[in-house]
mmCIF file of C-alpha atoms in Angstrom:
data_model
loop_
_atom_site.group_PDB
_atom_site.id
_atom_site.type_symbol
_atom_site.label_atom_id
_atom_site.label_comp_id
_atom_site.label_asym_id
_atom_site.label_seq_id
_atom_site.Cartn_x
_atom_site.Cartn_y
_atom_site.Cartn_z
ATOM 1 C CA MET X 1 6.013 32.376 -11.990
ATOM 2 C CA ALA X 2 6.801 28.666 -12.919
ATOM 3 C CA LYS X 3 4.100 26.184 -12.307
ATOM 4 C CA LYS X 4 5.005 23.594 -9.689
ATOM 5 C CA LYS X 5 5.977 20.326 -11.413
ATOM 6 C CA GLU X 6 3.748 17.410 -10.423
ATOM 7 C CA ILE X 7 5.798 14.588 -8.816
ATOM 8 C CA LYS X 8 5.597 11.254 -10.512
ATOM 9 C CA THR X 9 6.601 8.222 -8.475
ATOM 10 C CA ASN X 10 7.487 4.823 -9.767
ATOM 11 C CA ALA X 11 4.045 3.567 -8.519
ATOM 12 C CA MET X 12 2.278 6.353 -10.364
ATOM 13 C CA ARG X 13 4.291 5.682 -13.577
ATOM 14 C CA PHE X 14 3.448 1.983 -13.245
ATOM 15 C CA LEU X 15 -0.315 2.819 -12.991
ATOM 16 C CA GLU X 16 -0.088 5.081 -15.935
ATOM 17 C CA ASP X 17 1.911 2.536 -18.012
ATOM 18 C CA ASN X 18 -0.951 0.085 -17.337
ATOM 19 C CA GLU X 19 -3.567 2.713 -18.254
ATOM 20 C CA VAL X 20 -5.061 2.699 -14.728
ATOM 21 C CA GLU X 21 -7.129 5.795 -13.681
ATOM 22 C CA TYR X 22 -6.094 7.029 -10.213
ATOM 23 C CA ASN X 23 -6.218 10.133 -8.018
ATOM 24 C CA HIS X 24 -3.002 11.489 -6.606
ATOM 25 C CA PHE X 25 -2.948 13.189 -3.150
ATOM 26 C CA GLU X 26 0.089 15.186 -2.019
ATOM 27 C CA PHE X 27 0.219 16.453 1.537
ATOM 28 C CA ASP X 28 2.617 17.676 4.281
ATOM 29 C CA ALA X 29 3.771 14.379 5.893
ATOM 30 C CA THR X 30 5.610 16.208 8.779
ATOM 31 C CA SER X 31 2.437 17.136 10.635
ATOM 32 C CA ASP X 32 1.233 15.026 13.520
ATOM 33 C CA GLU X 33 -1.983 14.380 11.813
ATOM 34 C CA ALA X 34 -0.281 12.852 8.803
ATOM 35 C CA LYS X 35 1.169 10.093 11.071
ATOM 36 C CA THR X 36 -2.070 8.102 11.104
ATOM 37 C CA GLY X 37 -4.354 6.810 8.519
ATOM 38 C CA ILE X 38 -7.258 8.702 10.017
ATOM 39 C CA GLY X 39 -5.168 11.786 10.003
ATOM 40 C CA VAL X 40 -4.249 11.288 6.368
ATOM 41 C CA ALA X 41 -7.894 10.644 5.496
ATOM 42 C CA ASN X 42 -8.833 13.982 7.158
ATOM 43 C CA ILE X 43 -6.058 15.878 5.302
ATOM 44 C CA ILE X 44 -7.080 14.517 1.901
ATOM 45 C CA GLY X 45 -10.813 14.652 2.526
ATOM 46 C CA ARG X 46 -11.580 10.968 2.213
ATOM 47 C CA ASP X 47 -13.178 8.446 4.688
ATOM 48 C CA HIS X 48 -10.658 6.699 6.985
ATOM 49 C CA THR X 49 -11.967 3.248 5.934
ATOM 50 C CA GLN X 50 -10.429 3.942 2.507
ATOM 51 C CA VAL X 51 -6.845 4.468 3.703
ATOM 52 C CA PHE X 52 -4.798 1.304 3.557
ATOM 53 C CA LYS X 53 -1.185 0.583 4.570
ATOM 54 C CA THR X 54 1.322 -1.702 2.849
ATOM 55 C CA ILE X 55 3.320 -4.133 5.033
ATOM 56 C CA LEU X 56 6.219 -6.253 3.928
ATOM 57 C CA THR X 57 6.787 -9.490 5.791
ATOM 58 C CA THR X 58 9.318 -12.237 5.646
ATOM 59 C CA ASP X 59 9.759 -15.825 6.657
ATOM 60 C CA GLY X 60 13.402 -15.130 7.375
ATOM 61 C CA LYS X 61 14.469 -17.505 4.643
ATOM 62 C CA GLY X 62 14.171 -15.255 1.563
ATOM 63 C CA THR X 63 10.431 -15.340 1.076
ATOM 64 C CA TYR X 64 8.688 -11.966 1.140
ATOM 65 C CA VAL X 65 4.945 -11.421 1.399
ATOM 66 C CA VAL X 66 3.007 -8.154 1.086
ATOM 67 C CA GLY X 67 -0.012 -7.303 3.199
ATOM 68 C CA VAL X 68 -2.301 -4.400 2.352
ATOM 69 C CA LEU X 69 -4.829 -3.567 5.119
ATOM 70 C CA MET X 70 -6.901 -0.724 6.450
ATOM 71 C CA SER X 71 -4.456 1.697 8.146
ATOM 72 C CA GLU X 72 -5.934 1.293 11.638
ATOM 73 C CA ASP X 73 -6.093 -2.507 11.561
ATOM 74 C CA ASN X 74 -3.342 -4.838 12.719
ATOM 75 C CA ILE X 75 -1.959 -7.696 10.639
ATOM 76 C CA ASN X 76 -2.482 -11.256 11.749
ATOM 77 C CA PHE X 77 0.804 -12.961 10.846
ATOM 78 C CA LYS X 78 -0.566 -16.452 11.246
ATOM 79 C CA LYS X 79 -3.489 -15.691 8.822
ATOM 80 C CA LEU X 80 -1.077 -14.110 6.293
ATOM 81 C CA ALA X 81 1.324 -17.041 6.535
ATOM 82 C CA LYS X 82 -1.374 -19.557 6.053
ATOM 83 C CA VAL X 83 -2.780 -17.891 2.876
ATOM 84 C CA ALA X 84 0.811 -17.392 1.586
ATOM 85 C CA GLY X 85 1.588 -21.029 2.140
ATOM 86 C CA VAL X 86 4.505 -20.542 4.513
ATOM 87 C CA LYS X 87 5.112 -21.679 8.079
ATOM 88 C CA SER X 88 5.401 -18.232 9.681
ATOM 89 C CA LEU X 89 5.993 -14.563 8.851
ATOM 90 C CA SER X 90 7.196 -11.495 10.730
ATOM 91 C CA MET X 91 7.745 -7.842 9.809
ATOM 92 C CA LEU X 92 10.673 -7.241 7.514
ATOM 93 C CA PRO X 93 13.347 -5.394 9.447
ATOM 94 C CA LEU X 94 13.199 -1.729 8.598
ATOM 95 C CA LYS X 95 16.870 -1.673 7.676
ATOM 96 C CA ASP X 96 16.006 -4.049 4.790
ATOM 97 C CA LEU X 97 12.963 -2.249 3.454
ATOM 98 C CA THR X 98 14.573 -0.007 0.843
ATOM 99 C CA LYS X 99 16.932 -2.755 -0.282
ATOM 100 C CA ILE X 100 14.083 -5.277 -0.884
ATOM 101 C CA THR X 101 11.282 -2.869 -2.152
ATOM 102 C CA GLY X 102 12.904 0.255 -3.320
ATOM 103 C CA TYR X 103 10.695 2.260 -0.923
ATOM 104 C CA VAL X 104 11.145 3.849 2.530
ATOM 105 C CA LYS X 105 8.957 3.592 5.685
ATOM 106 C CA GLY X 106 5.827 5.583 5.178
ATOM 107 C CA GLY X 107 6.187 5.439 1.364
ATOM 108 C CA CYS X 108 5.861 1.763 0.631
ATOM 109 C CA SER X 109 3.410 1.198 -2.189
ATOM 110 C CA PRO X 110 2.018 -2.169 -3.258
ATOM 111 C CA PHE X 111 2.734 -1.069 -6.843
ATOM 112 C CA ALA X 112 6.147 -1.162 -8.579
ATOM 113 C CA MET X 113 8.264 -2.654 -5.902
ATOM 114 C CA LYS X 114 11.674 -3.902 -7.046
ATOM 115 C CA LYS X 115 10.177 -7.338 -7.512
ATOM 116 C CA LEU X 116 6.482 -8.553 -7.564
ATOM 117 C CA PHE X 117 5.924 -10.355 -4.293
ATOM 118 C CA PRO X 118 2.804 -12.386 -3.380
ATOM 119 C CA THR X 119 0.342 -9.733 -2.234
ATOM 120 C CA PHE X 120 -2.750 -10.131 -0.010
ATOM 121 C CA VAL X 121 -5.342 -7.427 0.587
ATOM 122 C CA ASP X 122 -7.617 -7.590 3.461
ATOM 123 C CA GLU X 123 -11.283 -8.317 2.617
ATOM 124 C CA LYS X 124 -12.357 -4.902 4.089
ATOM 125 C CA CYS X 125 -11.332 -3.488 0.714
ATOM 126 C CA ARG X 126 -14.659 -4.862 -0.563
ATOM 127 C CA ASN X 127 -16.521 -2.437 1.748
ATOM 128 C CA VAL X 128 -15.322 0.649 -0.164
ATOM 129 C CA GLU X 129 -15.445 1.737 -3.767
ATOM 130 C CA THR X 130 -11.875 2.897 -3.784
ATOM 131 C CA ILE X 131 -8.853 2.367 -1.576
ATOM 132 C CA ILE X 132 -5.962 4.822 -0.979
ATOM 133 C CA VAL X 133 -2.466 3.457 -0.716
ATOM 134 C CA SER X 134 1.060 5.017 -0.690
ATOM 135 C CA ALA X 135 2.117 6.349 -4.077
ATOM 136 C CA GLY X 136 5.719 5.319 -3.287
ATOM 137 C CA LYS X 137 6.893 8.472 -1.560
ATOM 138 C CA VAL X 138 6.151 9.833 1.870
ATOM 139 C CA GLY X 139 3.372 12.456 1.622
ATOM 140 C CA HIS X 140 1.944 11.012 -1.537
ATOM 141 C CA GLN X 141 -1.031 8.680 -1.908
ATOM 142 C CA VAL X 142 -2.932 7.145 -4.841
ATOM 143 C CA GLU X 143 -6.604 6.194 -4.858
ATOM 144 C CA VAL X 144 -7.615 3.320 -7.053
ATOM 145 C CA LYS X 145 -10.325 0.668 -7.212
ATOM 146 C CA PRO X 146 -9.511 -2.330 -4.999
ATOM 147 C CA GLU X 147 -9.706 -4.786 -7.965
ATOM 148 C CA ILE X 148 -6.747 -2.984 -9.558
ATOM 149 C CA LEU X 149 -4.547 -4.708 -7.071
ATOM 150 C CA GLU X 150 -5.995 -8.062 -8.080
ATOM 151 C CA ASN X 151 -5.872 -7.441 -11.846
ATOM 152 C CA LEU X 152 -2.561 -5.604 -12.025
ATOM 153 C CA ILE X 153 -0.328 -7.304 -9.439
ATOM 154 C CA GLY X 154 -2.248 -10.578 -8.840
ATOM 155 C CA ALA X 155 -3.185 -9.654 -5.276
ATOM 156 C CA LYS X 156 -5.656 -11.966 -3.527
ATOM 157 C CA VAL X 157 -8.391 -10.588 -1.267
ATOM 158 C CA VAL X 158 -8.554 -12.496 2.037
ATOM 159 C CA ASP X 159 -8.940 -12.007 5.829
ATOM 160 C CA ILE X 160 -5.513 -11.011 7.152
ATOM 161 C CA ILE X 161 -6.243 -8.844 10.130
ATOM 162 C CA ALA X 162 -6.029 -9.614 13.862
#
């Protein structure tokens, strides 16, 4: 019987190309439990405070800003706009997500987007040794040290939650 081929996403290849150690988790994303960060944490056997989501925002004038925050937290658009140096930000319309990032909803990774956008990670990442973010495909996550986002994509760690 043939061995199942391990999936490699663009985000995973990006991490490997930059010689970053990471853990890859693959899970059935169709279950109800997989629809929340706490559920994903339960499925992969990690603490829910490690699971972070990636949000793409826009000022509506062609500026895009990425926020990475704990999955159960809500983004504070005013705080994010202030640290990004723009007047205001709102969620990128879902219809534009793939065109701008190359990723789909539920599979948006802060690594290896089509372009490198200003990225801000919530300071709660300092409370955990590793964070888990999307690997760039629904049902796939990668676990890395938070400083990888700072060192590899120039992310800044700040308070961006409501």
